Short mmCIF file of C-alpha atoms in Angstrom, two decimals:
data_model
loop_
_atom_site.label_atom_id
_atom_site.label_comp_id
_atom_site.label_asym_id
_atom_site.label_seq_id
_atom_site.Cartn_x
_atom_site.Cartn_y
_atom_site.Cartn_z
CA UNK S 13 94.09 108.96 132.08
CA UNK S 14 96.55 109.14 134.83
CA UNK S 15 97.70 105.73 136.20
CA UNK S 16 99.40 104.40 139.00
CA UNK S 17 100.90 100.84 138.92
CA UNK S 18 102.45 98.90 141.66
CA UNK S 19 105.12 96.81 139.47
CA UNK S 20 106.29 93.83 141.13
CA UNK S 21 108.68 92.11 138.89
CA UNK S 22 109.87 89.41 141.21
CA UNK S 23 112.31 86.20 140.81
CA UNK S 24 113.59 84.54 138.17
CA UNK S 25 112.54 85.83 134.75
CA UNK S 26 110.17 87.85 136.35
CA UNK S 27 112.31 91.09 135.65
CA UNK S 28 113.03 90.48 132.29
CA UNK S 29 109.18 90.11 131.00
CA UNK S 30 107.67 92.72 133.02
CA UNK S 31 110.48 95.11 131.25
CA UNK S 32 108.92 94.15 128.19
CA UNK S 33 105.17 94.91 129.56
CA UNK S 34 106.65 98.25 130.77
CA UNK S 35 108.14 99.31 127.03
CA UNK S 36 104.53 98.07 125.73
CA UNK S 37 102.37 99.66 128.19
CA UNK S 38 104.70 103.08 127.60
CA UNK S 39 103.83 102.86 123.96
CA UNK S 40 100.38 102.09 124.33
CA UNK S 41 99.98 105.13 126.91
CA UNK S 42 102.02 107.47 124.50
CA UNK S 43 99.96 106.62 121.56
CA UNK S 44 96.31 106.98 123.45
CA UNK S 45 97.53 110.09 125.53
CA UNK S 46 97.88 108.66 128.71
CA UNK S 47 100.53 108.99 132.06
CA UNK S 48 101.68 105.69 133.99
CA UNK S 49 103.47 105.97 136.98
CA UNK S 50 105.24 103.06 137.27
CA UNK S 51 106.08 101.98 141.25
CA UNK S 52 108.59 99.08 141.77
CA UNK S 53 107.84 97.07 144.52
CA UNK S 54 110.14 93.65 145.82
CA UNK S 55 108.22 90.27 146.16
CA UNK S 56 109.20 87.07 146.55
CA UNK S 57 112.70 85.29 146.63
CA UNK S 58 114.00 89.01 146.11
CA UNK S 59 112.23 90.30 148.88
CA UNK S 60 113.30 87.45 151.42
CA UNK S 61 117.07 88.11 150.65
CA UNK S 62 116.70 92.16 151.03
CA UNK S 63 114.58 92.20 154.01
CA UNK S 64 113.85 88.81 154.83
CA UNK S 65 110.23 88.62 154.05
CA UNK S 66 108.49 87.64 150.69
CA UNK S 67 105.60 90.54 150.50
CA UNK S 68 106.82 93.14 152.78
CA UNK S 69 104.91 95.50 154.48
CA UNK S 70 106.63 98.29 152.38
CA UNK S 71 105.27 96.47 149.03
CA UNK S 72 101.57 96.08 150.32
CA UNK S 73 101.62 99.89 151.16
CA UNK S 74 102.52 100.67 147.63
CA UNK S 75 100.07 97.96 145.53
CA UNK S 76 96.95 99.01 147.84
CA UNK S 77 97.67 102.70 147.15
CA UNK S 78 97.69 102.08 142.99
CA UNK S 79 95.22 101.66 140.40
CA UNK S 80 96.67 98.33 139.59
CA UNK S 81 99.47 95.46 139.91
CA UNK S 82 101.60 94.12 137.10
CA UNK S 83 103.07 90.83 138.73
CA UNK S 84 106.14 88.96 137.03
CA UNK S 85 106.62 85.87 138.73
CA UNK S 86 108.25 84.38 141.85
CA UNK S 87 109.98 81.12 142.39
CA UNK S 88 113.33 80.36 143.59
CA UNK S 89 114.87 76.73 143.59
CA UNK S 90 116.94 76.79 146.75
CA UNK S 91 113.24 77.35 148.09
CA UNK S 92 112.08 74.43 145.87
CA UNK S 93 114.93 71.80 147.05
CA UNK S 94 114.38 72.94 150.72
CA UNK S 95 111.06 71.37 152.74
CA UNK S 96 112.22 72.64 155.94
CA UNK S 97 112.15 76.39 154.73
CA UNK S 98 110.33 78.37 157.47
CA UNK S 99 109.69 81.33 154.46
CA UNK S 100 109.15 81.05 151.16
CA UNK S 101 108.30 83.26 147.78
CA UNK S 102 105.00 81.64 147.55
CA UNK S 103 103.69 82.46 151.10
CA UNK S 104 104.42 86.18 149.44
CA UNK S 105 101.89 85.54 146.97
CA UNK S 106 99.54 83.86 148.83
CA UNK S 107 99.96 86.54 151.54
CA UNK S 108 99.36 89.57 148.68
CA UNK S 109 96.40 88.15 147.79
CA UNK S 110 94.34 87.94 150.87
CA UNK S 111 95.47 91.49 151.97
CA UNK S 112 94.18 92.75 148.62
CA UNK S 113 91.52 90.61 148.58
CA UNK S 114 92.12 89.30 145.72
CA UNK S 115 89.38 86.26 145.58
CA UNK S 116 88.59 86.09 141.47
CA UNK S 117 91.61 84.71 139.56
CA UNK S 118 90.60 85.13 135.77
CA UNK S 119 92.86 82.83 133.17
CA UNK S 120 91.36 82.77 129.49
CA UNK S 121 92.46 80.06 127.61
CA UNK S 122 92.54 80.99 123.70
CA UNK S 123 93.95 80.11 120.37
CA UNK S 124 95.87 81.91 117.70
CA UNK S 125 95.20 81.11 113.83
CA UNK S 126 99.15 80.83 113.39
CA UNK S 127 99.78 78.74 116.21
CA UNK S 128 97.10 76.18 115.81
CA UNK S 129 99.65 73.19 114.57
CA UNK S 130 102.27 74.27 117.34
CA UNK S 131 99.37 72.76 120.28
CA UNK S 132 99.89 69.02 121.48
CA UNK S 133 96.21 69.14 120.59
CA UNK S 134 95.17 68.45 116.84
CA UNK S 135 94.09 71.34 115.36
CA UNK S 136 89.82 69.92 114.58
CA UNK S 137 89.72 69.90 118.67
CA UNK S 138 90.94 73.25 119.38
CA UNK S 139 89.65 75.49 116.25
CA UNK S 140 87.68 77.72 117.61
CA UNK S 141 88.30 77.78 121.64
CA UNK S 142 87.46 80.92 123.65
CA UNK S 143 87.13 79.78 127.36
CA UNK S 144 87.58 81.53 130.64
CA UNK S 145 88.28 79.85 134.21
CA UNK S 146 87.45 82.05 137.35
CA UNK S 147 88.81 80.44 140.35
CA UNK S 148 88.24 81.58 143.74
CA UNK S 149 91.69 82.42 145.30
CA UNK S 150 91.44 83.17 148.93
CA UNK S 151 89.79 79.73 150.29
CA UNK S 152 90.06 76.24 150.36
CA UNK S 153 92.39 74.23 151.03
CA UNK S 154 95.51 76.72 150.10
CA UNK S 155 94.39 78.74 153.45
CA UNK S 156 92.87 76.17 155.59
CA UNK S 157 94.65 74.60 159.03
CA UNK S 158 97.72 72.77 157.59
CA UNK S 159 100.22 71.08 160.27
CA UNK S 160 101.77 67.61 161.29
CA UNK S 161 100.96 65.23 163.80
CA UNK S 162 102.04 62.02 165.25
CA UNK S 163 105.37 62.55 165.83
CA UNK S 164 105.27 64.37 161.73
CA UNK S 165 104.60 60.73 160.48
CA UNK S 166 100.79 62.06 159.61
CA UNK S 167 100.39 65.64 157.49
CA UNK S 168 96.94 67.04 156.95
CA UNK S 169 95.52 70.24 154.86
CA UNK S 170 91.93 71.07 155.67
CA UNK S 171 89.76 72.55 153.13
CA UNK S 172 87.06 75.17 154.20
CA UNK S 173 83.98 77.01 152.57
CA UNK S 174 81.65 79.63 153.11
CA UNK S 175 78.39 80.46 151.21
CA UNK S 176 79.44 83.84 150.87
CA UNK S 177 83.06 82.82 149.57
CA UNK S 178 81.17 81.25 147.04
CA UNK S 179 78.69 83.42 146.16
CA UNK S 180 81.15 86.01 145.51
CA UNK S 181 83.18 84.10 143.03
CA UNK S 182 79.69 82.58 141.61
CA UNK S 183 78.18 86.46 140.55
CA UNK S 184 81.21 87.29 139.10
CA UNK S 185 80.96 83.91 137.12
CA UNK S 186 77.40 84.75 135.92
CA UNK S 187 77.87 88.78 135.54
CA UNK S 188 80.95 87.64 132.94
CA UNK S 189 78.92 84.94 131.24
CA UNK S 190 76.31 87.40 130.63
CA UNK S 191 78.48 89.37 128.70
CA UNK S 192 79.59 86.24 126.45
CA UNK S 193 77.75 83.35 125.35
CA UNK S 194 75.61 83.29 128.61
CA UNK S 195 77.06 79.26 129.75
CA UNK S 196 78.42 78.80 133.09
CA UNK S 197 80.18 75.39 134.37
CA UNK S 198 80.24 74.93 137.72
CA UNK S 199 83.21 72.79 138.37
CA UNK S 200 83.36 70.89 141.76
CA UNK S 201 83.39 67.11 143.07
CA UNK S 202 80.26 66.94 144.84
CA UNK S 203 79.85 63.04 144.71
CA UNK S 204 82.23 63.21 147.49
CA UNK S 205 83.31 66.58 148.83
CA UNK S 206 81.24 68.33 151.29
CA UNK S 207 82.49 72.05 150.43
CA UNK S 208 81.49 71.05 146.78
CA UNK S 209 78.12 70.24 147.88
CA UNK S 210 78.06 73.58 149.00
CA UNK S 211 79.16 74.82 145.92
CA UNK S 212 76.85 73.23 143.90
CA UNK S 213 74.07 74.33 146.21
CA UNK S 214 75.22 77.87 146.62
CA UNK S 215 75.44 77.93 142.70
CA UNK S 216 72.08 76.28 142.01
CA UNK S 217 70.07 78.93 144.89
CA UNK S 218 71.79 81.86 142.02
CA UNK S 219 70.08 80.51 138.88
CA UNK S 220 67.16 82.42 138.88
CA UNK S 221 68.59 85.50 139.79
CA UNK S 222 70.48 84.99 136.34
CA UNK S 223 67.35 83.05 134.33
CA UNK S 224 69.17 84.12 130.74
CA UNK S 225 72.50 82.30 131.72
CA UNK S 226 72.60 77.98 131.19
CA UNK S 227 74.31 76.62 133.71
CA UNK S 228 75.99 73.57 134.33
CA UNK S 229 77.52 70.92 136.79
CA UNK S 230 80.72 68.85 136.14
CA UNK S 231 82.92 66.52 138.48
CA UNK S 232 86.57 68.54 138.03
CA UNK S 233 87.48 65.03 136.70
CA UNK S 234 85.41 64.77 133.90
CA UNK S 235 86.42 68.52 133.02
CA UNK S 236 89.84 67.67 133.08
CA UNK S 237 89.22 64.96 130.71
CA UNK S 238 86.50 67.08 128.04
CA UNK S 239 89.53 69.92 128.20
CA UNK S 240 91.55 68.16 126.09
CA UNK S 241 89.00 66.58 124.02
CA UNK S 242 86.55 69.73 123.25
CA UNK S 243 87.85 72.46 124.98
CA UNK S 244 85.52 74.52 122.52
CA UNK S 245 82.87 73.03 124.32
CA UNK S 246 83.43 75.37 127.42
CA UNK S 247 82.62 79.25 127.62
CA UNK S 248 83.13 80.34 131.61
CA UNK S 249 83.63 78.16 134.24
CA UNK S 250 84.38 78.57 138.25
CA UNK S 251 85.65 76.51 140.41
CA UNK S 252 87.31 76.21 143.88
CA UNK S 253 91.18 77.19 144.36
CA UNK S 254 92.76 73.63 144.15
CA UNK S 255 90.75 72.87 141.04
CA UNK S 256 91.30 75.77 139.41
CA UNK S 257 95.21 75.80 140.02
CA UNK S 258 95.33 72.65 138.26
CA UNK S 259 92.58 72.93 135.48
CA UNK S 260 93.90 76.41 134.62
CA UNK S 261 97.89 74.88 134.19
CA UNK S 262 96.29 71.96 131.68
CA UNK S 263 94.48 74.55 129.75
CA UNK S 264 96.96 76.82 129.20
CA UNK S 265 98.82 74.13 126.92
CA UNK S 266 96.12 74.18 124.50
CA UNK S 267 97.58 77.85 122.69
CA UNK S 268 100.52 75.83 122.34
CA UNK S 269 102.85 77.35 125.14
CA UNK S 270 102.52 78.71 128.82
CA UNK S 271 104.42 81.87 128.10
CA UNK S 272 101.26 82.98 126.02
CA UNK S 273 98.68 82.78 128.64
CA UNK S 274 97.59 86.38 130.67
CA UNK S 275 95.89 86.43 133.91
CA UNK S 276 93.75 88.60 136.65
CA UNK S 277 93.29 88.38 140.20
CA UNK S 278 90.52 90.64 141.16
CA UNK S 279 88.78 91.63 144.22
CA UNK S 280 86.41 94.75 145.14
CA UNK S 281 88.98 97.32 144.64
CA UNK S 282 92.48 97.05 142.99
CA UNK S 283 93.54 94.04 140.07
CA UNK S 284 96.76 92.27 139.86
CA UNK S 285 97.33 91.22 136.38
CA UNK S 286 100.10 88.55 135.66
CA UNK S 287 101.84 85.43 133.74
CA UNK S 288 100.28 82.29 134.31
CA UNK S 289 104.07 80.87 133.67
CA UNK S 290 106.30 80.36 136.57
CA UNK S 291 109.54 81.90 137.21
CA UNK S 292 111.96 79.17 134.97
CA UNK S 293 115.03 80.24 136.92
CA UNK S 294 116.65 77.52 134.35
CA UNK S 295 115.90 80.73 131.92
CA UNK S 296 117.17 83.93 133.92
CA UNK S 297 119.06 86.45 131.87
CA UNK S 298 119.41 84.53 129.02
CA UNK S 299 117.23 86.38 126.89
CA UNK S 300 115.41 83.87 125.77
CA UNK S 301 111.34 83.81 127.94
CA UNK S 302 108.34 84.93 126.31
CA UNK S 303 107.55 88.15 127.16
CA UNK S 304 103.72 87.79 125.12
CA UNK S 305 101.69 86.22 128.33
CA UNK S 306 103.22 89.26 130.43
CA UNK S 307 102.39 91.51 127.76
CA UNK S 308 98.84 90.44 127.43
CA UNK S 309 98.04 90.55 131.14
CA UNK S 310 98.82 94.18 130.59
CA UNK S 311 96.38 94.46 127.64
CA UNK S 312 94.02 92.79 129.99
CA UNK S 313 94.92 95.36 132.64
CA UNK S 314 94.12 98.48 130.02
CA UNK S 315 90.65 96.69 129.90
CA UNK S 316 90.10 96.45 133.30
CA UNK S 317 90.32 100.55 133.28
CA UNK S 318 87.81 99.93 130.25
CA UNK S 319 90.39 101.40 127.83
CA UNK S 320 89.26 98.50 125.25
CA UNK S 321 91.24 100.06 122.42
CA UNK S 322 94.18 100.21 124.38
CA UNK S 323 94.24 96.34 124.84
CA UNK S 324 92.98 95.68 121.57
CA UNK S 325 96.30 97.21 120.03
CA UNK S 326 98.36 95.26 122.37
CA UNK S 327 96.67 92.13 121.16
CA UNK S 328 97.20 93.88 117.58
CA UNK S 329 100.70 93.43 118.15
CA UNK S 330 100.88 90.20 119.41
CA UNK S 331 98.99 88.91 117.01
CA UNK S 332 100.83 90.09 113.81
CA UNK S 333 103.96 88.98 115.89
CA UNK S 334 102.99 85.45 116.21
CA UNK S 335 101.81 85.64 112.01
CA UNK S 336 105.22 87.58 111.28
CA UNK S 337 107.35 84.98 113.42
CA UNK S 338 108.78 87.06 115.65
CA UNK S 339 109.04 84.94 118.21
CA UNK S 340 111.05 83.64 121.27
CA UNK S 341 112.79 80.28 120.76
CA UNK S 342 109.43 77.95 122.35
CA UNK S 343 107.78 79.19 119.77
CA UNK S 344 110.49 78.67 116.55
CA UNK S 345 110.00 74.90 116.12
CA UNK S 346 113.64 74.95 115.53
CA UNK S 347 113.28 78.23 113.16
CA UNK S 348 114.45 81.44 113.67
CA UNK S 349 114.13 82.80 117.35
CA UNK S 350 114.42 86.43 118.68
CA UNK S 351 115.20 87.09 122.43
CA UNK S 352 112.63 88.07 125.08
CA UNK S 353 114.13 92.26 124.45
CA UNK S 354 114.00 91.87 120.68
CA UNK S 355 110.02 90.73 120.55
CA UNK S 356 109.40 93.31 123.43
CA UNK S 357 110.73 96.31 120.65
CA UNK S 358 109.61 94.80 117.97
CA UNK S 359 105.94 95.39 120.17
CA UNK S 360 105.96 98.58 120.91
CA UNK S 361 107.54 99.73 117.90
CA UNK S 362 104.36 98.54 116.18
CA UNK S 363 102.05 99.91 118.67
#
């Protein structure tokens, strides 16, 4: 197979994982037979200092022309430290994913036999959890009117549904829980939120067009809560964009560190896979982030093209990795570390 992938490394340690995902995905593609063409692309804080704009026309031309997107991360603190920036490397991202329309944002949340005792979670509560948020990522209150008033002394952010945002998110909810263990939480607050009424009602009119799937209906504060007391509990859930930003960060601790948690945004067309982790500018060129989320969003990438075996061997690798201690310094407990370069070989000479 013949691939073409936008590569948009970004800010921060963006560069240094996706090099890492690169040298993987290489030896994955050499092993099964297959071409990438790999097309850099500038986003974010990188963007804004070379042409003063975080997702630049130039960058959208190339990702909606590919196959695919393999994101890094973007972030800058100047940006951070600054409320009165007119542009930022966020409004990049959120920009991206509306002109891709990229509305699904798929996060697993997992666990890895050796790195059961390394979660703040004891191991009886996690053994065993396999779950998968979809959060819709082009609505709510992220794109609604936003703006001051009263002189700036009042702020407001307005969040807006429609039946067919939902319904969108809500069949790809129920076509993935089909292919698990057919469970679906719908997450919302409808006890006082009017757009989660409509989610729950929008959710409820799709049963029976799904009769083998059991669904469910949780206030996003009680799931907060069961995550870190059963997260096994859980299979697939959806939820709004807000929710899921913040549900999807809390899950992600229960594997036992951020930098081993992949992601996909998807929409009709083209998939963006990336890093749930930020861009830890603290971090940037020391060798020392996890490459392992970064490399897994490109195993889930492979699968997206159905090449199953192709993320399967990825996951191989990351997996005896994590057994054989290879492993960046949040990972070491104070052991032996390698840097993000040396576990990035160390992959693909294995694959």
């Amino acid at each position: 197979m013949k691939l073409n992938i936008a590569l948009l490394a970004g800010d921060g340690i963006g560069p240094e994982v996706i090099n890492q995902a690169v040298k993987v995905s290489d030896a994955v593609a050499k092993r099964f037979g297959h071409d990438i063409n790999w097309r850099p692309a500038l986003t974010g804080a990188a963007a804004i200092d070379a042409v003063g704009e975080p997702y630049p026309d130039e960058t959208h031309e190339i990702c909606k022309s590919s196959d695919a997107v393999l994101f890094g991360a973007i972030g800058h603190p100047r940006f951070d430290n600054d409320p009165s920036a007119k542009v930022r490397p966020e409004q990049g991202l959120l920009k991206m994913r509306k002109a891709l329309g990229l509305f699904a944002n798929v996060r697993p949340t997992f666990t890895f036999p050796s790195l059961l005792e390394k979660s703040p979670l004891k191991r009886e509560r996690i053994e065993g959890t396999d779950l998968v948020f979809l959060r819709e990522l082009t609505g709510g209150i992220y794109f609604g009117e936003k703006g001051r008033r009263d002189g700036g002394e009042t702020a407001f952010d307005n969040c807006v549904y429609t039946r067919a945002e939902v319904q969108r998110l809500a069949k790809k909810g129920f076509e993935l829980a089909m292919t698990r263990s057919k469970k679906l939480c719908c997450v919302d607050k409808a006890n006082v939120l009017e757009t989660s009424r409509l989610w729950r009602e929008t959710v409820q009119a799709m049963e029976k067009d799904y009769p083998e799937v059991e669904v469910s209906y949780e206030f996003v504060d009680a799931v907060a809560m069961r995550l870190v007391q059963w997260p096994n509990s859980y299979d697939v859930l959806i939820t709004e964009n807000l929710f899921g930003d913040i549900l999807t960060d809390e899950a992600s601790v229960i594997s036992g560190s951020m930098g081993l948690m992949p992601s996909a945004s998807l929409g009709s067309d083209i998939g963006l896979f990336e890093p749930i982790h930020g861009s830890y500018p603290q971090a940037t060129g020391l060798n020392i982030a996890n490459p392992m989320a970064t490399v897994l969003s490109a195993a889930m990438m492979f699968e997206n093209f159905g090449l199953q075996d192709e993320g399967k061997a990825i996951r191989d690798a990351v997996n005896s990795a994590l057994e054989k201690g290879m492993v960046t310094e949040d990972l070491a407990d104070g052991g032996k570390s390698y840097g993000t370069k040396e576990v990035g070989d160390w992959l693909a000479a294995n694959i």
